[in-house]
Coordinates of C-alpha atoms in Angstrom, one line a residue:
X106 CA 0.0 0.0 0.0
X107 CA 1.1 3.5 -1.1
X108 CA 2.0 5.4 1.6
X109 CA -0.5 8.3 0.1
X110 CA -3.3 5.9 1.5
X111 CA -2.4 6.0 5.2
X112 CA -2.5 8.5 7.5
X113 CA -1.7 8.8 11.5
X114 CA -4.2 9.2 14.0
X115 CA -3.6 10.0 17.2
X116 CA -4.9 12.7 20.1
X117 CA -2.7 15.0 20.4
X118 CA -0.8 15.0 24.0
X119 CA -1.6 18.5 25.1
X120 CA -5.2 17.8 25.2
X121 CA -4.4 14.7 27.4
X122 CA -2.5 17.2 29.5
X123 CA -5.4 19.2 29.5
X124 CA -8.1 16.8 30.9
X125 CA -5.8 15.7 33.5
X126 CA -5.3 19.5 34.6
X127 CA -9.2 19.8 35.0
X128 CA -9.6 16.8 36.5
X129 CA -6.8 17.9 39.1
X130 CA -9.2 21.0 39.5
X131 CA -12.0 19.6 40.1
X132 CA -10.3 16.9 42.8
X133 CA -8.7 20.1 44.5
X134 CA -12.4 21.8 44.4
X135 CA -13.8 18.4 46.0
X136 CA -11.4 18.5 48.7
X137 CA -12.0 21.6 49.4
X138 CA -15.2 20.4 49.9
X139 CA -14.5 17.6 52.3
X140 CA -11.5 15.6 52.7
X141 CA -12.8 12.3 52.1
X142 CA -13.7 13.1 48.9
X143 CA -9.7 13.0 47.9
X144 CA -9.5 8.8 47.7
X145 CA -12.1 8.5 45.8
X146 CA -11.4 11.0 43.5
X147 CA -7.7 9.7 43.2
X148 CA -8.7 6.2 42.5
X149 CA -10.6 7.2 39.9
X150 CA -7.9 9.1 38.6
X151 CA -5.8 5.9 38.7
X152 CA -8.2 4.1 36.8
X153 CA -8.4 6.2 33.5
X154 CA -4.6 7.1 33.2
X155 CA -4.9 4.8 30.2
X156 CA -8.6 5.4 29.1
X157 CA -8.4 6.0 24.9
X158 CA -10.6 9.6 25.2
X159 CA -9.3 10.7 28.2
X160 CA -6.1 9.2 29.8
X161 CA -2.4 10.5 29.2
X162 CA -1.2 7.3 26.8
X163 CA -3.8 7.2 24.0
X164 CA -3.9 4.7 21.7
X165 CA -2.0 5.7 17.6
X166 CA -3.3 3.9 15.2
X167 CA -3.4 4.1 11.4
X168 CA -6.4 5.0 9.1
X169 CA -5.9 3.4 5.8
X170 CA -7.7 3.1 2.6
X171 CA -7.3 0.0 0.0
X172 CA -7.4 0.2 -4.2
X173 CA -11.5 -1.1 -4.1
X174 CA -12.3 2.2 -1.5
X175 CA -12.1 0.1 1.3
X176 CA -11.4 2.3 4.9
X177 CA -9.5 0.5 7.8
X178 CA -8.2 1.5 10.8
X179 CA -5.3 -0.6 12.4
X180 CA -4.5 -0.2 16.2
X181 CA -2.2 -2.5 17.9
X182 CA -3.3 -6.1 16.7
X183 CA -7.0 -5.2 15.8
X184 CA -7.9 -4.1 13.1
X185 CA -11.8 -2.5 11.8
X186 CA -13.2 -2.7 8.2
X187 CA -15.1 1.0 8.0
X188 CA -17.3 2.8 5.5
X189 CA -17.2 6.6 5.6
X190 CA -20.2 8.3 6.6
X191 CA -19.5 11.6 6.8
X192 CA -16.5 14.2 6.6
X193 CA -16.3 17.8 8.0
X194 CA -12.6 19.3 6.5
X195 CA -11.1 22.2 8.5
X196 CA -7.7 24.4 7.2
X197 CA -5.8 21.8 9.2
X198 CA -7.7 19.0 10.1
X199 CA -10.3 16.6 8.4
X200 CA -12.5 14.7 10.9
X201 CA -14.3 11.6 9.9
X202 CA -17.4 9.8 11.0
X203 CA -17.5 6.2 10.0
X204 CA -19.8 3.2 10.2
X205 CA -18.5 -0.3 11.0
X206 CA -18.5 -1.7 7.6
X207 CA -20.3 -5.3 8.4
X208 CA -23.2 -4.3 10.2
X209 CA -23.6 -0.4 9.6
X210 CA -23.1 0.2 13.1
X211 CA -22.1 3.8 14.0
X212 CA -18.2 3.5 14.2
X213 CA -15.0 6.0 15.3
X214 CA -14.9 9.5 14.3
X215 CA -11.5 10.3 13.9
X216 CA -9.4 13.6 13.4
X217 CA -6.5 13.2 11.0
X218 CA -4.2 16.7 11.6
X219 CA -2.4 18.3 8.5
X220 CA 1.0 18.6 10.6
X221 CA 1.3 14.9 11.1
X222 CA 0.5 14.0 7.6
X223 CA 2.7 14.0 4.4
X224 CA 1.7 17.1 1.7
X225 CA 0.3 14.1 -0.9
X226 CA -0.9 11.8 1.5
X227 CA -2.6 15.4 2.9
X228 CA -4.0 16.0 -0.6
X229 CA -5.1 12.5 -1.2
X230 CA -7.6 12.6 2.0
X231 CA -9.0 15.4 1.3
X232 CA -10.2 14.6 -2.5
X233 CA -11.3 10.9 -0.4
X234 CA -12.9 12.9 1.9
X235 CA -14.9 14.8 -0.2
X236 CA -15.6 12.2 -2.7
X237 CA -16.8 9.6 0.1
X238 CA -18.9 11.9 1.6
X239 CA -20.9 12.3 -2.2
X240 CA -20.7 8.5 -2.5
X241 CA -22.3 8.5 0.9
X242 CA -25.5 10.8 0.5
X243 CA -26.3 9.4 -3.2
X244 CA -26.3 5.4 -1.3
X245 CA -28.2 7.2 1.6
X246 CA -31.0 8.6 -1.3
X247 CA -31.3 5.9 -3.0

């Protein structure tokens, strides 16, 4: 596969950084509050250092698209057959809603960044983008 038919995804760390500062915020609020607040609030903490949306280490994976149109995205070992549903394209981002590809179930919406991205592989998403999302209201009318 071309590498104009992958792109990185990923959450960018400072927005980690940021959820963790305003959960911080909120724990030093509670315990403000009432001091036995504070070990429940820090277990909690404990538990979603890892969570995908809101923990410190989130997942990277890989969105890719085959020859036939096919989306996939590969993290780690798993990897999920998608079918774009819709596409909203910023000056620096694209974000993109899928459905799982088997049973239509609503799937990921995923942000790929311009910055990470290669200037074709950039270009490439885009016209994808904006041609799946054509493809996707004329199957939707019909």
């Amino acid at each position: 596969m071309s590498r104009a038919n992958q792109w990185p995804i990923r959450r960018p760390r400072r927005m980690g950084l940021f959820a963790w500062a305003l959960a911080l915020a909120a724990l030093f609020s509670l315990a403000y509050v009432s001091l036995y607040t504070m070990p429940v609030a820090l277990y909690f903490l404990w538990r979603f250092r890892f969570h995908p949306q809101w923990g410190l280490a989130c997942p990277a994976g890989v969105l890719t698209i085959n020859d036939k149109g096919e989306w996939g995205l590969s993290m780690g070992e798993s990897f999920l057959r998608l079918s774009l549903a819709r596409a909203w394209q910023g000056m620096g981002w694209v974000t993109l809603r899928f459905t799982e590809a088997g049973t239509g179930c609503a799937g990921p919406e995923l942000t790929v960044w311009r910055a990470g991205t290669p200037a074709p592989a950039w270009r490439r998403l885009c016209v994808l983008a904006a041609g799946g999302t054509v493809a996707a209201a004329h199957r939707g009318a019909a």
